[in-house]
C-alpha cells in the first residue's frame, strides 16, 4: 500500500478569501493561470462579490475543488503578504474572542493609511457642511445623498465603504462633487513617491546600472552616488548634479535607484541624555531585563505614581531587548504620541525608531511602515493599531497608560489594543509590560492573582513630593456666596497668585462647549438632537448647537421650538465658558484652551502644548486631553472645575474613570522644582472616588472598588459583553430585543442576562437602541452564549449591522 501524502501543489487552483463583509466565513475563488504562482496567504486580492468588487485577504491556497460553482479572482493587490503567519493567527484570535467577522478584523489590521490602500477617498467640504446644516428634518430622513454627507461628516471615507451603506453611491457622489459638497482624493496618485517634491525624497542605488545608453545627467548622478555611498536627500543631490532630480526619477522608474519618502526630522528639543536610574527604577528594569533574556512570555504591571519616571524604565528595557537582537513595540494612548514624545525616542535610538502615527501624511506613514516590515526599525512606537505592526522577532511589548480608554476600538472589530498586545507577546514568546499610575481594576487584579508580576515605582523622581490636594465643597461655596459660580473664591485667588508669580496653571473641565444644554423657562423643554436622545451643547464661537455624539448642528433658536416662548436660557458650564469667564476675572492672564473644538489636528495639539510649555501662556484650560502624561515643570497649580461630570454616568466604570482622571490631572502639578497644589471643586466631596483621588491613594480606591465589583459581579469578577440591538425602526428593535430576551430565558448555565432594556442613550445617530448585558462566570460560557446569539441572528437573517456585540466593553452607553 502506498502512503497517502497530503496533496500540496506548487500552483494551487483555488484560494479562500476573508472579505470585509458581515458574513463570518471565508469565500472560495478560483485562481486564473496568471495568479497561481503569486498568490500567498496574507496577500490582498480583488474578487467579485455579488455585483461588486471587493478586496479581501487570502487565507489559504489549495486544490480542493468546491461543490458549487465559483468565480475567478480578479487581481492580486500585493506582491508580498501584508500580514504574516503570526498576524494572521492574531487576527483569528481577535475574530473569535471579540465575535467579529475575520474579513473585517484583517481589514482593521492592515495599515490604515495610504500604505496599501487603493482608490478614492471622499471628504466633506465646508460648503457641504453648511448645506447639511440647513436641511429640514424631512430631507434628512428621505434623501440618500444627505445620508452620504452625514457619513462623511464624521470622517473621510472610501467609496467601497460608502457604497456598502448607500445604494447608488457612485452616482450620488459624482453629483455631490460637482456641487462642491464633497472632495475626492486619489490615494494612489498621492502615494506615488515619484511625484513628491525633491526635498521630500531620499535617493539611493539599488542595483548596478545595466549596460546601455544613459543621458549625461543620468551618468553623472550614478557616478555621484558611487562616489558617495548611502542615501541622500534628492534636493541636495540635484544641487550638485545638473538635472539630477529628473534623472533620479527616470532611473527609479527603471528600478536602478530607489526613491523613498524622507522621514521628517523629529525634534529632540525635549530629549535629554539617559538618566541614572534611581533604585526603584533600577529594580523594575532588572526584572524586565532578566525576563527578556530568559526569552519567555511574562506580563509585568509597572505601577508608578505620576512623575516616577516610567518612560526611563521603558527605554532601558528596550535597550536590553535590542542588545538581544530582538525588537520592541511601545504603544501609547492616541493623544500622547506627540512629536516631543517621539523626539525622546529618536534621541535615544536614532534611526532604529519607527513611529506609526496617523498625523503623518500617507507617504511618510508608508515609509515608516516599510522600515518596520523590512526590519530596519527595531523600536516601534505607535497608537492602538500599532499593535498590528509587521515587526518580526518581538522581544518586548510595552503598553503605556494601560488603563487608557483610547486602546479600545469602538467600532467593529471592537478589540482592546492592550489585551491584543498581551496575546501577541504571548504568541511571540515576548515580555509584556503594562504601565500606569492608575492601573485598570482588571490589570491590578491580575497582578494580585499572580497572573502578572507587579513592579512598583512608589516615589516621584528625586523624591519630589506628590502635590497637596484639597477638595472644595461647592455646596458650601453656594451657601456662603449665594451665587452659582464656576470658580470658588479660593480657586480664583490661587490662579491669580500664580499669574502674578509667573507660575503656570492647568484647569480641567471635562465637558466642551459653552453651555451644556439649552432649555426653555416657560415649558421646560430641553433642546435635543434630531438623531440622538441627548441634549445639544451650545458652542458660542460657532453660534451653533452641536450634538457631541453625531455632530449634528443647528442654529441657536430665538424662541422655544416647542412653545415659542422667548425665555430660552443656557445652562451648565463647558470648557469654552471657563476660558471666557477667566478672561473677565483675570484680564491680564494669557489663556489658551485645549479641547476637541480648538484642536482639529494632532499638530495643533502639539503647538498649543509646546507654547504652554515654553511659557507663552499662564493658564491652560481643557478637557481630559490636558490630563495625559504631560511633563511641564512650571505648572504649580491644577484646578478641577467640577469633579462630578463623570460620576452620574450610568456605567459601572464611572467611579474608576473619575478616580483615574482626577489622579492623572493632579499628577500634572509640581513636577519641577516647585511643589504643586491641586484644588478639586465638587458637590460630592464624600464620594470614595473623589476622596481617594484627593489622597492619591490608588490602593485604597482599588480595595474599595474591588468590593463593589465583587458584590455586583462586574469585571474582574465576571466576563462581560454588551449586546446592542439597533435600527432606525423602533419596531424592529423591540422585536429583535424581545426575541433575544426569550432566546436567553432561562439563561444558560453560569450566565446572567440583564435586559433587554432601553440603552442609556436610547437613540443614537438616528437609530433606536436596546441592550442586553451578558455576565458570565468565565470566558467559556460567555463565548458560548454570544455564539448562540450570533447563530440565531444569522438564521433569522437579521441585518448584521443591527446587532452589536461588545466583548469586555469599556462604555455601556
Ligand atoms: P511618569 O511617566 O512616570 O509620570 P516621566 O517618565 O514623565 O514620569 O518622568 C518624569 C520626569 O523625570 C521626566 O522629566 C524625566 O526625564 C525625569 N526622570 C526620569 N528618570 C529620572 C532619573 N532617574 N533621574 C532624574 N530624572 C529622571
Ligand atoms: Zn418652551
Ligand atoms: Zn446627535
Short mmCIF file of C-alpha atoms and ligand atoms in Angstrom, two decimals, residues 529-534 536 547-552 764-765, ligand 3:
data_model
loop_
_atom_site.label_atom_id
_atom_site.label_comp_id
_atom_site.label_asym_id
_atom_site.label_seq_id
_atom_site.Cartn_x
_atom_site.Cartn_y
_atom_site.Cartn_z
CA UNK A 529 -30.51 66.32 18.84
CA UNK A 530 -32.75 65.20 15.98
CA UNK A 531 -30.72 61.99 15.64
CA UNK A 532 -29.92 61.14 19.24
CA UNK A 533 -31.66 61.16 22.60
CA UNK A 534 -29.20 63.66 24.06
CA UNK A 536 -27.41 69.71 22.29
CA UNK A 547 -24.55 67.15 19.19
CA UNK A 548 -21.43 65.58 20.70
CA UNK A 549 -22.49 62.12 19.60
CA UNK A 550 -23.27 62.58 15.90
CA UNK A 551 -22.04 66.10 15.11
CA UNK A 552 -25.49 67.30 14.14
CA UNK A 764 -28.08 57.41 18.66
CA UNK A 765 -27.24 58.56 15.13
ZN1 LIG B 3 -26.85 63.51 17.66
#
